[in-house]
Coordinates of C-alpha atoms in Angstrom, one line a residue:
M26 CA 136.6 114.3 114.2
I27 CA 132.7 113.9 113.2
I28 CA 131.5 116.2 111.0
L29 CA 127.4 116.5 111.3
Y30 CA 125.8 118.1 108.0
G31 CA 122.5 119.9 108.8
C32 CA 120.5 122.8 107.7
G33 CA 121.4 125.1 110.8
E34 CA 119.3 127.2 113.3
S35 CA 116.3 128.8 112.1
F36 CA 112.5 129.1 112.9
G37 CA 113.2 129.5 116.7
L38 CA 114.9 126.2 116.9
P39 CA 118.3 125.1 117.0
Q40 CA 118.1 122.9 114.1
T41 CA 115.4 123.6 111.4
S42 CA 115.1 119.7 111.0
A43 CA 114.0 117.5 114.0
Y44 CA 116.0 114.8 112.4
V45 CA 119.2 116.7 112.5
T46 CA 118.5 117.8 116.0
K47 CA 117.9 114.2 117.0
T48 CA 121.4 113.1 115.6
E49 CA 123.1 116.2 117.3
V50 CA 121.5 115.3 120.5
Q51 CA 122.4 111.6 120.5
L52 CA 126.2 113.1 119.6
L53 CA 125.8 115.2 122.7
M54 CA 124.6 112.3 124.8
A55 CA 127.3 109.9 123.7
G56 CA 129.9 112.6 124.6
L57 CA 131.4 112.6 121.2
P58 CA 133.3 115.6 119.7
Y59 CA 131.8 117.1 116.3
E60 CA 131.8 119.9 114.1
K61 CA 128.5 121.2 112.2
R62 CA 128.5 122.0 108.8
A63 CA 125.6 123.3 106.7
A64 CA 124.7 120.8 103.5
L65 CA 121.6 120.6 101.2
P66 CA 120.0 117.3 100.9
D67 CA 121.3 116.8 97.5
D68 CA 124.5 116.5 99.2
S69 CA 123.6 113.5 101.1
P70 CA 124.1 110.0 99.6
K71 CA 120.5 109.5 100.3
G72 CA 119.0 112.6 99.3
Q73 CA 118.2 113.8 102.8
I74 CA 119.6 115.1 105.8
P75 CA 121.5 114.8 108.2
F76 CA 124.4 112.8 107.4
I77 CA 127.6 112.5 109.0
D78 CA 131.2 112.2 107.9
D79 CA 133.2 110.0 110.7
G80 CA 136.8 109.8 109.6
G81 CA 136.0 109.4 105.9
T82 CA 132.9 107.2 106.5
V83 CA 129.8 109.0 105.4
V84 CA 126.8 107.8 106.9
A85 CA 123.4 109.1 106.1
D86 CA 120.0 109.0 108.1
S87 CA 119.5 109.6 111.5
T88 CA 118.6 106.1 112.3
F89 CA 121.4 104.6 110.6
I90 CA 123.8 107.3 111.9
R91 CA 122.9 106.0 115.4
E92 CA 123.6 102.7 114.8
W93 CA 126.9 103.5 113.2
L94 CA 127.6 105.8 116.3
E95 CA 127.2 102.8 118.7
A96 CA 128.9 100.3 116.7
R97 CA 131.8 102.4 115.9
H98 CA 132.4 104.1 119.3
G99 CA 131.1 101.4 121.4
I100 CA 128.1 103.6 123.1
D101 CA 124.9 102.4 124.1
L102 CA 122.3 105.1 123.8
D103 CA 119.9 103.0 125.7
V104 CA 121.8 102.1 128.6
G105 CA 119.8 101.1 131.6
L106 CA 116.8 99.8 129.4
N107 CA 116.0 96.4 129.3
V108 CA 115.0 94.1 126.2
A109 CA 111.3 94.9 126.7
E110 CA 111.9 98.6 127.2
R111 CA 114.3 98.9 124.3
A112 CA 111.2 97.5 122.3
Q113 CA 108.9 100.2 123.6
A114 CA 111.5 102.8 122.6
W115 CA 111.9 101.5 119.1
A116 CA 108.0 101.8 118.9
I117 CA 107.6 105.2 120.5
E118 CA 110.4 106.4 118.0
R119 CA 108.4 105.1 114.9
M120 CA 105.3 106.5 116.1
I121 CA 107.0 110.2 116.2
E122 CA 108.7 109.9 112.9
N123 CA 106.4 107.9 110.8
Q124 CA 103.2 109.3 111.9
L125 CA 103.6 112.3 114.0
G126 CA 106.4 113.8 111.7
W127 CA 104.3 113.9 108.9
V128 CA 101.5 115.7 110.5
A129 CA 104.1 118.3 111.9
A130 CA 105.2 118.7 108.0
W131 CA 101.8 119.5 107.1
G132 CA 101.5 122.0 109.2
R133 CA 104.8 123.6 108.3
F134 CA 104.5 123.2 104.5
M135 CA 100.8 123.0 103.8
I136 CA 99.4 125.8 105.7
P137 CA 100.2 128.6 103.2
E138 CA 100.8 131.2 106.1
N139 CA 103.7 129.1 107.6
F140 CA 105.2 128.3 104.3
E141 CA 105.2 131.8 103.4
K142 CA 107.0 132.9 106.3
G143 CA 108.9 129.9 106.8
P144 CA 110.4 127.5 104.2
A145 CA 109.6 129.8 101.2
H146 CA 112.5 132.0 102.3
W147 CA 114.9 129.4 101.8
F148 CA 115.2 130.5 97.9
D149 CA 115.7 134.3 98.8
F150 CA 118.8 134.2 97.4
L151 CA 117.8 133.2 93.7
P152 CA 116.3 135.7 91.2
Q153 CA 112.5 136.3 91.9
E154 CA 111.4 134.1 89.1
D155 CA 113.7 131.3 89.8
A156 CA 112.7 131.5 93.5
A157 CA 109.1 131.3 92.7
L158 CA 109.5 128.2 90.8
C159 CA 111.5 126.4 93.2
R160 CA 109.1 127.5 96.0
E161 CA 106.1 125.8 93.5
R162 CA 108.7 122.6 92.9
M163 CA 109.1 122.2 96.9
I164 CA 105.2 122.3 97.7
E165 CA 104.6 119.9 94.9
A166 CA 107.4 117.8 96.1
V167 CA 106.3 117.9 99.9
D168 CA 102.6 117.2 98.9
G169 CA 103.4 114.3 97.1
N170 CA 105.5 112.7 99.9
L171 CA 102.5 113.5 102.2
H172 CA 100.0 112.1 99.8
A173 CA 102.3 108.9 99.6
V174 CA 102.3 108.3 103.2
G175 CA 98.4 109.0 103.6
I176 CA 98.5 112.2 105.5
S177 CA 97.4 114.7 102.8
R178 CA 94.7 112.5 101.6
H179 CA 92.7 113.6 104.8
A180 CA 91.0 116.9 105.6
P181 CA 92.9 119.5 107.5
N182 CA 90.7 118.6 110.7
E183 CA 91.5 114.7 110.4
I184 CA 95.1 115.5 110.0
T185 CA 95.2 117.4 113.5
W186 CA 93.1 114.7 115.1
L187 CA 95.7 112.2 114.0
G188 CA 98.7 114.3 115.5
A189 CA 96.6 114.8 118.6
R190 CA 96.3 111.2 118.9
S191 CA 100.1 110.9 119.1
I192 CA 100.7 114.0 121.2
A193 CA 98.1 112.4 123.7
A194 CA 100.1 109.1 123.7
L195 CA 103.3 110.9 124.5
S196 CA 101.7 112.8 127.3
T197 CA 100.6 109.5 128.6
L198 CA 103.8 107.8 128.3
L199 CA 105.9 110.6 129.7
G200 CA 103.5 111.1 132.8
A201 CA 105.4 112.5 135.6
K202 CA 108.8 111.1 134.4
R203 CA 111.5 113.6 133.5
Y204 CA 112.3 111.3 130.3
L205 CA 110.4 109.1 128.3
M206 CA 111.8 105.7 129.4
A207 CA 114.2 106.4 132.1
D208 CA 115.7 108.7 135.0
H209 CA 118.1 110.0 132.4
P210 CA 117.8 110.6 128.6
T211 CA 117.8 107.7 126.0
S212 CA 117.8 107.5 122.4
V213 CA 114.0 108.0 122.1
D214 CA 114.3 111.3 123.9
A215 CA 116.3 112.6 121.1
I216 CA 113.6 112.5 118.6
G217 CA 110.7 112.9 121.0
F218 CA 112.3 116.3 122.3
A219 CA 113.3 117.5 118.6
M220 CA 109.7 116.6 117.1
L221 CA 107.9 118.2 120.0
A222 CA 110.0 121.3 119.9
G223 CA 109.3 121.7 116.1
I224 CA 105.8 121.5 117.0
L225 CA 105.8 123.9 119.9
T226 CA 108.3 126.6 118.4
P227 CA 106.1 130.0 118.4
F228 CA 107.5 130.9 114.8
F229 CA 104.7 128.4 113.3
D230 CA 101.1 128.7 114.3
T231 CA 99.0 125.3 113.8
P232 CA 96.3 123.8 115.4
L233 CA 98.5 120.9 116.6
R234 CA 101.0 123.5 118.7
D235 CA 97.6 124.8 120.2
L236 CA 96.7 121.1 121.5
T237 CA 100.3 120.4 122.5
L238 CA 100.3 123.6 124.6
G239 CA 97.4 121.9 126.5
Y240 CA 99.9 119.3 127.8
P241 CA 102.2 120.8 130.6
N242 CA 104.3 117.9 130.8
L243 CA 105.1 117.7 127.2
V244 CA 106.0 121.3 127.4
A245 CA 108.1 121.1 130.8
Y246 CA 110.1 117.9 128.9
V247 CA 111.0 120.1 125.8
D248 CA 112.1 123.0 128.2
R249 CA 114.3 120.6 130.3
M250 CA 115.5 119.0 127.1
M251 CA 116.3 122.2 125.8
A252 CA 118.0 123.5 128.6
R253 CA 120.1 120.4 129.0
Y254 CA 121.3 120.2 125.4
Y255 CA 121.0 123.7 124.2
P256 CA 121.5 125.9 127.3
D257 CA 122.5 128.8 125.0
H258 CA 119.5 128.8 122.9
P259 CA 116.5 131.1 123.3
W260 CA 113.5 129.1 123.8
Q261 CA 110.2 130.6 124.1
A262 CA 107.6 127.7 124.1
S263 CA 107.1 128.1 128.0
L264 CA 106.4 131.8 127.7
S265 CA 103.4 131.0 125.5
V266 CA 101.7 128.7 128.2
A267 CA 102.4 131.3 130.9
A268 CA 100.6 133.8 128.6

């Protein structure tokens, strides 16, 4: 049995982390049985989640987890795609994870109202002074990462503009299709869905969410993927569009 270590449901999402969602959806795509357990980043050999334990082999990082699952279990999450389409899927995945993901993280952590009602509560179980110190250290760490990748070096409107370019690109790439690369979900849909759901959740109020709601094909895409892989999860992004 594969054990998927993640952070659990929160913020109106089936998994708090888009990267945990990515791995879970890919497990569901592959039809592999698994069990979910809560873990902290420090529990992982790479200091981040998700990670899996597959029969005693621990694999960390969603990209390497996917590689392991395909090799170990003889599956192909990009079945039906030709060589050029697989290359395009990889390029789209890199844009989502290495650019759009950082913009989304900025909105979740660096907009004070969002941090206070979201990630700040991760430390509520601690004594008040300890919790305040942990929150301060978290903000410093996230801001340091955002600065290192270049995102927090920009003004807020510039950060939103960068994210808007990727959102527009995803909308164009999706077009009228049901999924990003084929008539069925492939590996890139796992992270495309996960990241867009994290942006569209009504829990957080960000300029990027407002912009994304303006792309009906992306909203419908997230609704479609949510219904397919998390049919029992209450999802509200479409209600915001209808309103």
